[in-house]
Amino acid sequence: METAVIIEFLEIIDQMDSQAEVIERLESILVKYGFEYYGLVRRPMVLDDPLSLILASRWPEGWPRRYLRKKYSLIDPTVRYLGHARRGFNWKQAIPAFEADPHWNRMQRMMADARNHGLEGGYNFPVHGRQGLLGCLSVGGKPVDLSVGDMIEFEALAKAVFWRILELVDPKTHEDLSSAVEVSLTQREMEALLYLADGLTSIEIAQVLELSNHTVDWYMNALQQKLKAKNRQHAVAIGFRLGLLS
């Protein structure tokens, strides 16, 4: 694959002053690599309306609404795998990871539905920050084999596009997410705080993170101690005040 187009784009992206300009260049790069569809979203969470998180996208006709109507965000293995991944991954890697999951059959049906809509293969590239998982660039269409070098380039592309578009469309959130915080939380503690802010109970958080209830309670206690919070609701309030949540 010709990676020069990505490198060139990364060198000039900060000079682009409109969301449309960034998206136009991004889409031209994806086409060169053989990806017809993509989605750039903020922090995918299982209970979120996926449409409300989109920064930029081009999906098969009818797929976003079908995805929402079928509530696929609750079981999408490529989204759930983001909680485990530190690097970009092929969708094929995510599916086997949930063979023991009680929703395995529904996941299989969802992936078959995606293929029927033209999403035969693809990749997800998570974007992380001080607060943990912040967003993701998902690309797909016909099956494409990316090399190790391609994967590295796409990881850099995902981060650059995410931050630039977020800065252009929501400067305050960009500033909040990129600013330094005094409290240092582990990845698991940050994930627990994010899900807690989304209204999940300890049992639900344990299910999403595939941990025991006891382990989640341990993370919650550590979280409250670090934030000097009286309870979990207080921890969420402090999280918003410190910019850990937005």
PDB file of N, CA and C in Angstrom, residues 17-121:
ATOM      1  N   ASP A  17      -8.997  24.198   8.068  1.00  0.00           N
ATOM      2  CA  ASP A  17      -9.850  24.968   8.977  1.00  0.00           C
ATOM      3  C   ASP A  17     -11.335  24.670   8.849  1.00  0.00           C
ATOM      4  N   SER A  18     -11.682  23.538   8.229  1.00  0.00           N
ATOM      5  CA  SER A  18     -13.094  23.162   8.168  1.00  0.00           C
ATOM      6  C   SER A  18     -13.239  21.652   8.264  1.00  0.00           C
ATOM      7  N   GLN A  19     -14.336  21.234   8.879  1.00  0.00           N
ATOM      8  CA  GLN A  19     -14.628  19.809   9.001  1.00  0.00           C
ATOM      9  C   GLN A  19     -14.768  19.172   7.625  1.00  0.00           C
ATOM     10  N   ALA A  20     -15.400  19.886   6.702  1.00  0.00           N
ATOM     11  CA  ALA A  20     -15.622  19.353   5.359  1.00  0.00           C
ATOM     12  C   ALA A  20     -14.309  19.060   4.648  1.00  0.00           C
ATOM     13  N   GLU A  21     -13.324  19.930   4.826  1.00  0.00           N
ATOM     14  CA  GLU A  21     -12.030  19.738   4.176  1.00  0.00           C
ATOM     15  C   GLU A  21     -11.326  18.501   4.721  1.00  0.00           C
ATOM     16  N   VAL A  22     -11.372  18.328   6.034  1.00  0.00           N
ATOM     17  CA  VAL A  22     -10.742  17.158   6.651  1.00  0.00           C
ATOM     18  C   VAL A  22     -11.422  15.878   6.168  1.00  0.00           C
ATOM     19  N   ILE A  23     -12.749  15.886   6.155  1.00  0.00           N
ATOM     20  CA  ILE A  23     -13.502  14.700   5.738  1.00  0.00           C
ATOM     21  C   ILE A  23     -13.226  14.359   4.276  1.00  0.00           C
ATOM     22  N   GLU A  24     -13.166  15.371   3.433  1.00  0.00           N
ATOM     23  CA  GLU A  24     -12.908  15.132   2.007  1.00  0.00           C
ATOM     24  C   GLU A  24     -11.569  14.426   1.800  1.00  0.00           C
ATOM     25  N   ARG A  25     -10.530  14.894   2.504  1.00  0.00           N
ATOM     26  CA  ARG A  25      -9.215  14.268   2.368  1.00  0.00           C
ATOM     27  C   ARG A  25      -9.203  12.869   2.978  1.00  0.00           C
ATOM     28  N   LEU A  26      -9.882  12.709   4.105  1.00  0.00           N
ATOM     29  CA  LEU A  26      -9.959  11.394   4.740  1.00  0.00           C
ATOM     30  C   LEU A  26     -10.613  10.391   3.802  1.00  0.00           C
ATOM     31  N   GLU A  27     -11.728  10.763   3.215  1.00  0.00           N
ATOM     32  CA  GLU A  27     -12.449   9.844   2.340  1.00  0.00           C
ATOM     33  C   GLU A  27     -11.626   9.474   1.110  1.00  0.00           C
ATOM     34  N   SER A  28     -10.853  10.415   0.591  1.00  0.00           N
ATOM     35  CA  SER A  28     -10.016  10.113  -0.573  1.00  0.00           C
ATOM     36  C   SER A  28      -8.931   9.105  -0.215  1.00  0.00           C
ATOM     37  N   ILE A  29      -8.403   9.199   1.006  1.00  0.00           N
ATOM     38  CA  ILE A  29      -7.388   8.244   1.467  1.00  0.00           C
ATOM     39  C   ILE A  29      -8.001   6.856   1.622  1.00  0.00           C
ATOM     40  N   LEU A  30      -9.175   6.796   2.233  1.00  0.00           N
ATOM     41  CA  LEU A  30      -9.825   5.503   2.457  1.00  0.00           C
ATOM     42  C   LEU A  30     -10.134   4.803   1.139  1.00  0.00           C
ATOM     43  N   VAL A  31     -10.555   5.564   0.149  1.00  0.00           N
ATOM     44  CA  VAL A  31     -10.841   4.980  -1.169  1.00  0.00           C
ATOM     45  C   VAL A  31      -9.574   4.388  -1.770  1.00  0.00           C
ATOM     46  N   LYS A  32      -8.447   5.081  -1.605  1.00  0.00           N
ATOM     47  CA  LYS A  32      -7.175   4.575  -2.129  1.00  0.00           C
ATOM     48  C   LYS A  32      -6.818   3.223  -1.514  1.00  0.00           C
ATOM     49  N   TYR A  33      -7.214   3.018  -0.281  1.00  0.00           N
ATOM     50  CA  TYR A  33      -6.919   1.759   0.410  1.00  0.00           C
ATOM     51  C   TYR A  33      -8.005   0.712   0.188  1.00  0.00           C
ATOM     52  N   GLY A  34      -9.063   1.073  -0.494  1.00  0.00           N
ATOM     53  CA  GLY A  34     -10.112   0.106  -0.796  1.00  0.00           C
ATOM     54  C   GLY A  34     -11.271   0.085   0.174  1.00  0.00           C
ATOM     55  N   PHE A  35     -11.359   1.097   1.051  1.00  0.00           N
ATOM     56  CA  PHE A  35     -12.451   1.153   2.025  1.00  0.00           C
ATOM     57  C   PHE A  35     -13.545   2.101   1.529  1.00  0.00           C
ATOM     58  N   GLU A  36     -14.716   1.549   1.307  1.00  0.00           N
ATOM     59  CA  GLU A  36     -15.832   2.352   0.812  1.00  0.00           C
ATOM     60  C   GLU A  36     -16.595   3.025   1.940  1.00  0.00           C
ATOM     61  N   TYR A  37     -16.583   2.411   3.114  1.00  0.00           N
ATOM     62  CA  TYR A  37     -17.379   2.916   4.227  1.00  0.00           C
ATOM     63  C   TYR A  37     -16.505   3.194   5.449  1.00  0.00           C
ATOM     64  N   TYR A  38     -16.993   4.094   6.291  1.00  0.00           N
ATOM     65  CA  TYR A  38     -16.239   4.412   7.511  1.00  0.00           C
ATOM     66  C   TYR A  38     -17.144   5.137   8.508  1.00  0.00           C
ATOM     67  N   GLY A  39     -16.668   5.193   9.734  1.00  0.00           N
ATOM     68  CA  GLY A  39     -17.340   5.974  10.755  1.00  0.00           C
ATOM     69  C   GLY A  39     -16.318   6.472  11.760  1.00  0.00           C
ATOM     70  N   LEU A  40     -16.357   7.754  12.064  1.00  0.00           N
ATOM     71  CA  LEU A  40     -15.505   8.337  13.097  1.00  0.00           C
ATOM     72  C   LEU A  40     -16.428   8.761  14.222  1.00  0.00           C
ATOM     73  N   VAL A  41     -16.311   8.109  15.366  1.00  0.00           N
ATOM     74  CA  VAL A  41     -17.258   8.345  16.455  1.00  0.00           C
ATOM     75  C   VAL A  41     -16.544   8.656  17.752  1.00  0.00           C
ATOM     76  N   ARG A  42     -17.244   9.357  18.610  1.00  0.00           N
ATOM     77  CA  ARG A  42     -16.745   9.627  19.956  1.00  0.00           C
ATOM     78  C   ARG A  42     -17.084   8.473  20.878  1.00  0.00           C
ATOM     79  N   ARG A  43     -16.194   8.109  21.705  1.00  0.00           N
ATOM     80  CA  ARG A  43     -16.321   7.134  22.781  1.00  0.00           C
ATOM     81  C   ARG A  43     -17.541   6.220  22.661  1.00  0.00           C
ATOM     82  N   PRO A  44     -17.464   5.164  21.866  1.00  0.00           N
ATOM     83  CA  PRO A  44     -18.601   4.245  21.748  1.00  0.00           C
ATOM     84  C   PRO A  44     -18.929   3.604  23.090  1.00  0.00           C
ATOM     85  N   MET A  45     -20.168   3.711  23.519  1.00  0.00           N
ATOM     86  CA  MET A  45     -20.622   3.096  24.761  1.00  0.00           C
ATOM     87  C   MET A  45     -21.861   2.270  24.449  1.00  0.00           C
ATOM     88  N   VAL A  46     -22.035   1.186  25.177  1.00  0.00           N
ATOM     89  CA  VAL A  46     -23.102   0.251  24.832  1.00  0.00           C
ATOM     90  C   VAL A  46     -24.498   0.842  24.950  1.00  0.00           C
ATOM     91  N   LEU A  47     -24.694   1.851  25.774  1.00  0.00           N
ATOM     92  CA  LEU A  47     -26.036   2.394  25.957  1.00  0.00           C
ATOM     93  C   LEU A  47     -26.270   3.688  25.187  1.00  0.00           C
ATOM     94  N   ASP A  48     -25.263   4.154  24.446  1.00  0.00           N
ATOM     95  CA  ASP A  48     -25.401   5.392  23.702  1.00  0.00           C
ATOM     96  C   ASP A  48     -26.186   5.185  22.411  1.00  0.00           C
ATOM     97  N   ASP A  49     -26.817   6.258  21.950  1.00  0.00           N
ATOM     98  CA  ASP A  49     -27.376   6.288  20.604  1.00  0.00           C
ATOM     99  C   ASP A  49     -26.196   6.505  19.665  1.00  0.00           C
ATOM    100  N   PRO A  50     -25.835   5.511  18.853  1.00  0.00           N
ATOM    101  CA  PRO A  50     -24.656   5.639  17.993  1.00  0.00           C
ATOM    102  C   PRO A  50     -24.700   6.865  17.093  1.00  0.00           C
ATOM    103  N   LEU A  51     -25.894   7.257  16.645  1.00  0.00           N
ATOM    104  CA  LEU A  51     -26.011   8.386  15.736  1.00  0.00           C
ATOM    105  C   LEU A  51     -25.612   9.697  16.398  1.00  0.00           C
ATOM    106  N   SER A  52     -25.741   9.780  17.713  1.00  0.00           N
ATOM    107  CA  SER A  52     -25.418  11.020  18.417  1.00  0.00           C
ATOM    108  C   SER A  52     -23.918  11.201  18.608  1.00  0.00           C
ATOM    109  N   LEU A  53     -23.150  10.165  18.342  1.00  0.00           N
ATOM    110  CA  LEU A  53     -21.714  10.209  18.595  1.00  0.00           C
ATOM    111  C   LEU A  53     -20.887  10.398  17.326  1.00  0.00           C
ATOM    112  N   ILE A  54     -21.541  10.459  16.186  1.00  0.00           N
ATOM    113  CA  ILE A  54     -20.820  10.471  14.915  1.00  0.00           C
ATOM    114  C   ILE A  54     -20.194  11.836  14.633  1.00  0.00           C
ATOM    115  N   LEU A  55     -18.888  11.829  14.363  1.00  0.00           N
ATOM    116  CA  LEU A  55     -18.179  13.025  13.922  1.00  0.00           C
ATOM    117  C   LEU A  55     -18.128  13.093  12.399  1.00  0.00           C
ATOM    118  N   ALA A  56     -18.056  11.942  11.777  1.00  0.00           N
ATOM    119  CA  ALA A  56     -18.053  11.849  10.313  1.00  0.00           C
ATOM    120  C   ALA A  56     -18.338  10.400   9.950  1.00  0.00           C
ATOM    121  N   SER A  57     -19.017  10.185   8.827  1.00  0.00           N
ATOM    122  CA  SER A  57     -19.302   8.799   8.451  1.00  0.00           C
ATOM    123  C   SER A  57     -19.808   8.693   7.022  1.00  0.00           C
ATOM    124  N   ARG A  58     -19.669   7.508   6.486  1.00  0.00           N
ATOM    125  CA  ARG A  58     -20.304   7.134   5.221  1.00  0.00           C
ATOM    126  C   ARG A  58     -20.548   5.634   5.287  1.00  0.00           C
ATOM    127  N   TRP A  59     -21.781   5.257   5.568  1.00  0.00           N
ATOM    128  CA  TRP A  59     -22.152   3.858   5.719  1.00  0.00           C
ATOM    129  C   TRP A  59     -23.101   3.446   4.601  1.00  0.00           C
ATOM    130  N   PRO A  60     -23.300   2.150   4.406  1.00  0.00           N
ATOM    131  CA  PRO A  60     -24.272   1.693   3.407  1.00  0.00           C
ATOM    132  C   PRO A  60     -25.651   2.287   3.696  1.00  0.00           C
ATOM    133  N   GLU A  61     -26.394   2.557   2.645  1.00  0.00           N
ATOM    134  CA  GLU A  61     -27.719   3.152   2.802  1.00  0.00           C
ATOM    135  C   GLU A  61     -28.602   2.295   3.712  1.00  0.00           C
ATOM    136  N   GLY A  62     -29.171   2.936   4.720  1.00  0.00           N
ATOM    137  CA  GLY A  62     -30.069   2.254   5.639  1.00  0.00           C
ATOM    138  C   GLY A  62     -29.392   1.557   6.803  1.00  0.00           C
ATOM    139  N   TRP A  63     -28.068   1.400   6.749  1.00  0.00           N
ATOM    140  CA  TRP A  63     -27.395   0.654   7.810  1.00  0.00           C
ATOM    141  C   TRP A  63     -27.416   1.368   9.161  1.00  0.00           C
ATOM    142  N   PRO A  64     -27.127   2.671   9.255  1.00  0.00           N
ATOM    143  CA  PRO A  64     -27.156   3.328  10.569  1.00  0.00           C
ATOM    144  C   PRO A  64     -28.506   3.199  11.270  1.00  0.00           C
ATOM    145  N   ARG A  65     -29.591   3.396  10.521  1.00  0.00           N
ATOM    146  CA  ARG A  65     -30.919   3.305  11.138  1.00  0.00           C
ATOM    147  C   ARG A  65     -31.242   1.867  11.533  1.00  0.00           C
ATOM    148  N   ARG A  66     -30.842   0.942  10.713  1.00  0.00           N
ATOM    149  CA  ARG A  66     -31.076  -0.465  11.038  1.00  0.00           C
ATOM    150  C   ARG A  66     -30.270  -0.850  12.276  1.00  0.00           C
ATOM    151  N   TYR A  67     -29.039  -0.387  12.342  1.00  0.00           N
ATOM    152  CA  TYR A  67     -28.161  -0.650  13.483  1.00  0.00           C
ATOM    153  C   TYR A  67     -28.806  -0.140  14.771  1.00  0.00           C
ATOM    154  N   LEU A  68     -29.390   1.035  14.673  1.00  0.00           N
ATOM    155  CA  LEU A  68     -30.045   1.625  15.837  1.00  0.00           C
ATOM    156  C   LEU A  68     -31.336   0.886  16.179  1.00  0.00           C
ATOM    157  N   ARG A  69     -32.138   0.586  15.165  1.00  0.00           N
ATOM    158  CA  ARG A  69     -33.428  -0.072  15.394  1.00  0.00           C
ATOM    159  C   ARG A  69     -33.253  -1.462  15.997  1.00  0.00           C
ATOM    160  N   LYS A  70     -32.234  -2.183  15.549  1.00  0.00           N
ATOM    161  CA  LYS A  70     -31.960  -3.528  16.047  1.00  0.00           C
ATOM    162  C   LYS A  70     -31.191  -3.521  17.371  1.00  0.00           C
ATOM    163  N   LYS A  71     -30.804  -2.314  17.823  1.00  0.00           N
ATOM    164  CA  LYS A  71     -30.040  -2.156  19.066  1.00  0.00           C
ATOM    165  C   LYS A  71     -28.742  -2.968  19.025  1.00  0.00           C
ATOM    166  N   TYR A  72     -28.105  -2.936  17.873  1.00  0.00           N
ATOM    167  CA  TYR A  72     -26.858  -3.679  17.713  1.00  0.00           C
ATOM    168  C   TYR A  72     -25.739  -3.140  18.607  1.00  0.00           C
ATOM    169  N   SER A  73     -25.828  -1.872  19.006  1.00  0.00           N
ATOM    170  CA  SER A  73     -24.772  -1.300  19.842  1.00  0.00           C
ATOM    171  C   SER A  73     -24.633  -2.039  21.169  1.00  0.00           C
ATOM    172  N   LEU A  74     -25.687  -2.746  21.580  1.00  0.00           N
ATOM    173  CA  LEU A  74     -25.639  -3.485  22.843  1.00  0.00           C
ATOM    174  C   LEU A  74     -24.769  -4.734  22.758  1.00  0.00           C
ATOM    175  N   ILE A  75     -24.608  -5.269  21.542  1.00  0.00           N
ATOM    176  CA  ILE A  75     -23.900  -6.548  21.416  1.00  0.00           C
ATOM    177  C   ILE A  75     -22.813  -6.538  20.343  1.00  0.00           C
ATOM    178  N   ASP A  76     -22.633  -5.431  19.647  1.00  0.00           N
ATOM    179  CA  ASP A  76     -21.655  -5.350  18.559  1.00  0.00           C
ATOM    180  C   ASP A  76     -20.268  -5.777  19.045  1.00  0.00           C
ATOM    181  N   PRO A  77     -19.742  -6.910  18.559  1.00  0.00           N
ATOM    182  CA  PRO A  77     -18.444  -7.388  19.045  1.00  0.00           C
ATOM    183  C   PRO A  77     -17.295  -6.454  18.688  1.00  0.00           C
ATOM    184  N   THR A  78     -17.415  -5.730  17.567  1.00  0.00           N
ATOM    185  CA  THR A  78     -16.335  -4.824  17.177  1.00  0.00           C
ATOM    186  C   THR A  78     -16.288  -3.591  18.071  1.00  0.00           C
ATOM    187  N   VAL A  79     -17.419  -3.238  18.680  1.00  0.00           N
ATOM    188  CA  VAL A  79     -17.451  -2.135  19.638  1.00  0.00           C
ATOM    189  C   VAL A  79     -17.010  -2.625  21.015  1.00  0.00           C
ATOM    190  N   ARG A  80     -17.520  -3.773  21.421  1.00  0.00           N
ATOM    191  CA  ARG A  80     -17.156  -4.304  22.736  1.00  0.00           C
ATOM    192  C   ARG A  80     -15.666  -4.617  22.828  1.00  0.00           C
ATOM    193  N   TYR A  81     -15.085  -5.030  21.712  1.00  0.00           N
ATOM    194  CA  TYR A  81     -13.660  -5.367  21.702  1.00  0.00           C
ATOM    195  C   TYR A  81     -12.783  -4.134  21.907  1.00  0.00           C
ATOM    196  N   LEU A  82     -13.334  -2.964  21.657  1.00  0.00           N
ATOM    197  CA  LEU A  82     -12.581  -1.733  21.878  1.00  0.00           C
ATOM    198  C   LEU A  82     -12.167  -1.594  23.337  1.00  0.00           C
ATOM    199  N   GLY A  83     -12.957  -2.173  24.243  1.00  0.00           N
ATOM    200  CA  GLY A  83     -12.610  -2.118  25.659  1.00  0.00           C
ATOM    201  C   GLY A  83     -11.368  -2.909  26.002  1.00  0.00           C
ATOM    202  N   HIS A  84     -10.978  -3.828  25.103  1.00  0.00           N
ATOM    203  CA  HIS A  84      -9.791  -4.656  25.333  1.00  0.00           C
ATOM    204  C   HIS A  84      -8.595  -4.174  24.516  1.00  0.00           C
ATOM    205  N   ALA A  85      -8.865  -3.531  23.399  1.00  0.00           N
ATOM    206  CA  ALA A  85      -7.812  -3.237  22.420  1.00  0.00           C
ATOM    207  C   ALA A  85      -7.054  -1.955  22.741  1.00  0.00           C
ATOM    208  N   ARG A  86      -5.745  -2.030  22.583  1.00  0.00           N
ATOM    209  CA  ARG A  86      -4.910  -0.843  22.696  1.00  0.00           C
ATOM    210  C   ARG A  86      -4.449  -0.375  21.324  1.00  0.00           C
ATOM    211  N   ARG A  87      -4.593  -1.238  20.327  1.00  0.00           N
ATOM    212  CA  ARG A  87      -4.182  -0.929  18.960  1.00  0.00           C
ATOM    213  C   ARG A  87      -5.336  -1.225  18.007  1.00  0.00           C
ATOM    214  N   GLY A  88      -5.134  -0.878  16.743  1.00  0.00           N
ATOM    215  CA  GLY A  88      -6.141  -1.181  15.745  1.00  0.00           C
ATOM    216  C   GLY A  88      -6.285  -2.681  15.550  1.00  0.00           C
ATOM    217  N   PHE A  89      -7.461  -3.124  15.122  1.00  0.00           N
ATOM    218  CA  PHE A  89      -7.687  -4.556  14.951  1.00  0.00           C
ATOM    219  C   PHE A  89      -8.661  -4.821  13.809  1.00  0.00           C
ATOM    220  N   ASN A  90      -8.494  -5.990  13.202  1.00  0.00           N
ATOM    221  CA  ASN A  90      -9.412  -6.469  12.173  1.00  0.00           C
ATOM    222  C   ASN A  90     -10.692  -6.943  12.850  1.00  0.00           C
ATOM    223  N   TRP A  91     -11.829  -6.688  12.232  1.00  0.00           N
ATOM    224  CA  TRP A  91     -13.090  -7.144  12.826  1.00  0.00           C
ATOM    225  C   TRP A  91     -13.068  -8.645  13.096  1.00  0.00           C
ATOM    226  N   LYS A  92     -12.337  -9.379  12.269  1.00  0.00           N
ATOM    227  CA  LYS A  92     -12.275 -10.832  12.443  1.00  0.00           C
ATOM    228  C   LYS A  92     -11.654 -11.217  13.782  1.00  0.00           C
ATOM    229  N   GLN A  93     -10.808 -10.355  14.336  1.00  0.00           N
ATOM    230  CA  GLN A  93     -10.201 -10.634  15.637  1.00  0.00           C
ATOM    231  C   GLN A  93     -11.215 -10.518  16.764  1.00  0.00           C
ATOM    232  N   ALA A  94     -12.180  -9.640  16.599  1.00  0.00           N
ATOM    233  CA  ALA A  94     -13.125  -9.363  17.682  1.00  0.00           C
ATOM    234  C   ALA A  94     -14.137 -10.483  17.865  1.00  0.00           C
ATOM    235  N   ILE A  95     -14.577 -11.065  16.782  1.00  0.00           N
ATOM    236  CA  ILE A  95     -15.679 -12.026  16.846  1.00  0.00           C
ATOM    237  C   ILE A  95     -15.364 -13.256  17.700  1.00  0.00           C
ATOM    238  N   PRO A  96     -14.219 -13.935  17.506  1.00  0.00           N
ATOM    239  CA  PRO A  96     -13.940 -15.135  18.312  1.00  0.00           C
ATOM    240  C   PRO A  96     -13.784 -14.851  19.802  1.00  0.00           C
ATOM    241  N   ALA A  97     -13.493 -13.602  20.144  1.00  0.00           N
ATOM    242  CA  ALA A  97     -13.274 -13.255  21.550  1.00  0.00           C
ATOM    243  C   ALA A  97     -14.536 -13.402  22.388  1.00  0.00           C
ATOM    244  N   PHE A  98     -15.687 -13.516  21.738  1.00  0.00           N
ATOM    245  CA  PHE A  98     -16.952 -13.556  22.478  1.00  0.00           C
ATOM    246  C   PHE A  98     -17.728 -14.852  22.259  1.00  0.00           C
ATOM    247  N   GLU A  99     -17.022 -15.918  21.908  1.00  0.00           N
ATOM    248  CA  GLU A  99     -17.698 -17.193  21.654  1.00  0.00           C
ATOM    249  C   GLU A  99     -18.449 -17.706  22.878  1.00  0.00           C
ATOM    250  N   ALA A 100     -17.959 -17.381  24.064  1.00  0.00           N
ATOM    251  CA  ALA A 100     -18.613 -17.847  25.288  1.00  0.00           C
ATOM    252  C   ALA A 100     -19.690 -16.883  25.774  1.00  0.00           C
ATOM    253  N   ASP A 101     -19.872 -15.799  25.073  1.00  0.00           N
ATOM    254  CA  ASP A 101     -20.841 -14.784  25.482  1.00  0.00           C
ATOM    255  C   ASP A 101     -22.266 -15.289  25.245  1.00  0.00           C
ATOM    256  N   PRO A 102     -23.187 -15.000  26.156  1.00  0.00           N
ATOM    257  CA  PRO A 102     -24.576 -15.450  25.970  1.00  0.00           C
ATOM    258  C   PRO A 102     -25.248 -14.836  24.740  1.00  0.00           C
ATOM    259  N   HIS A 103     -24.678 -13.735  24.231  1.00  0.00           N
ATOM    260  CA  HIS A 103     -25.248 -13.088  23.051  1.00  0.00           C
ATOM    261  C   HIS A 103     -24.524 -13.490  21.770  1.00  0.00           C
ATOM    262  N   TRP A 104     -23.743 -14.566  21.833  1.00  0.00           N
ATOM    263  CA  TRP A 104     -22.930 -14.995  20.694  1.00  0.00           C
ATOM    264  C   TRP A 104     -23.760 -15.173  19.421  1.00  0.00           C
ATOM    265  N   ASN A 105     -24.888 -15.863  19.510  1.00  0.00           N
ATOM    266  CA  ASN A 105     -25.709 -16.112  18.323  1.00  0.00           C
ATOM    267  C   ASN A 105     -26.232 -14.810  17.723  1.00  0.00           C
ATOM    268  N   ARG A 106     -26.609 -13.888  18.593  1.00  0.00           N
ATOM    269  CA  ARG A 106     -27.094 -12.602  18.090  1.00  0.00           C
ATOM    270  C   ARG A 106     -25.953 -11.816  17.445  1.00  0.00           C
ATOM    271  N   MET A 107     -24.761 -11.941  17.995  1.00  0.00           N
ATOM    272  CA  MET A 107     -23.602 -11.288  17.385  1.00  0.00           C
ATOM    273  C   MET A 107     -23.356 -11.826  15.985  1.00  0.00           C
ATOM    274  N   GLN A 108     -23.475 -13.146  15.849  1.00  0.00           N
ATOM    275  CA  GLN A 108     -23.281 -13.766  14.547  1.00  0.00           C
ATOM    276  C   GLN A 108     -24.310 -13.255  13.539  1.00  0.00           C
ATOM    277  N   ARG A 109     -25.550 -13.122  13.993  1.00  0.00           N
ATOM    278  CA  ARG A 109     -26.599 -12.615  13.109  1.00  0.00           C
ATOM    279  C   ARG A 109     -26.337 -11.161  12.722  1.00  0.00           C
ATOM    280  N   MET A 110     -25.836 -10.385  13.678  1.00  0.00           N
ATOM    281  CA  MET A 110     -25.532  -8.993  13.389  1.00  0.00           C
ATOM    282  C   MET A 110     -24.439  -8.866  12.341  1.00  0.00           C
ATOM    283  N   MET A 111     -23.380  -9.669  12.466  1.00  0.00           N
ATOM    284  CA  MET A 111     -22.283  -9.616  11.502  1.00  0.00           C
ATOM    285  C   MET A 111     -22.749 -10.089  10.125  1.00  0.00           C
ATOM    286  N   ALA A 112     -23.642 -11.076  10.096  1.00  0.00           N
ATOM    287  CA  ALA A 112     -24.201 -11.532   8.818  1.00  0.00           C
ATOM    288  C   ALA A 112     -25.037 -10.421   8.185  1.00  0.00           C
ATOM    289  N   ASP A 113     -25.787  -9.712   9.014  1.00  0.00           N
ATOM    290  CA  ASP A 113     -26.588  -8.589   8.537  1.00  0.00           C
ATOM    291  C   ASP A 113     -25.679  -7.508   7.963  1.00  0.00           C
ATOM    292  N   ALA A 114     -24.562  -7.254   8.649  1.00  0.00           N
ATOM    293  CA  ALA A 114     -23.602  -6.255   8.169  1.00  0.00           C
ATOM    294  C   ALA A 114     -23.048  -6.655   6.801  1.00  0.00           C
ATOM    295  N   ARG A 115     -22.708  -7.924   6.650  1.00  0.00           N
ATOM    296  CA  ARG A 115     -22.186  -8.397   5.360  1.00  0.00           C
ATOM    297  C   ARG A 115     -23.224  -8.226   4.254  1.00  0.00           C
ATOM    298  N   ASN A 116     -24.478  -8.490   4.581  1.00  0.00           N
ATOM    299  CA  ASN A 116     -25.545  -8.331   3.592  1.00  0.00           C
ATOM    300  C   ASN A 116     -25.725  -6.876   3.164  1.00  0.00           C
ATOM    301  N   HIS A 117     -25.260  -5.961   4.006  1.00  0.00           N
ATOM    302  CA  HIS A 117     -25.333  -4.532   3.683  1.00  0.00           C
ATOM    303  C   HIS A 117     -24.046  -4.022   3.035  1.00  0.00           C
ATOM    304  N   GLY A 118     -23.123  -4.926   2.743  1.00  0.00           N
ATOM    305  CA  GLY A 118     -21.888  -4.514   2.076  1.00  0.00           C
ATOM    306  C   GLY A 118     -20.690  -4.369   2.975  1.00  0.00           C
ATOM    307  N   LEU A 119     -20.858  -4.632   4.267  1.00  0.00           N
ATOM    308  CA  LEU A 119     -19.745  -4.553   5.213  1.00  0.00           C
ATOM    309  C   LEU A 119     -19.168  -5.955   5.389  1.00  0.00           C
ATOM    310  N   GLU A 120     -18.403  -6.381   4.399  1.00  0.00           N
ATOM    311  CA  GLU A 120     -17.872  -7.741   4.385  1.00  0.00           C
ATOM    312  C   GLU A 120     -16.625  -7.894   5.253  1.00  0.00           C
ATOM    313  N   GLY A 121     -15.980  -6.803   5.546  1.00  0.00           N
ATOM    314  CA  GLY A 121     -14.784  -6.837   6.386  1.00  0.00           C
ATOM    315  C   GLY A 121     -14.409  -5.428   6.783  1.00  0.00           C
TER     316      GLY A 121
END
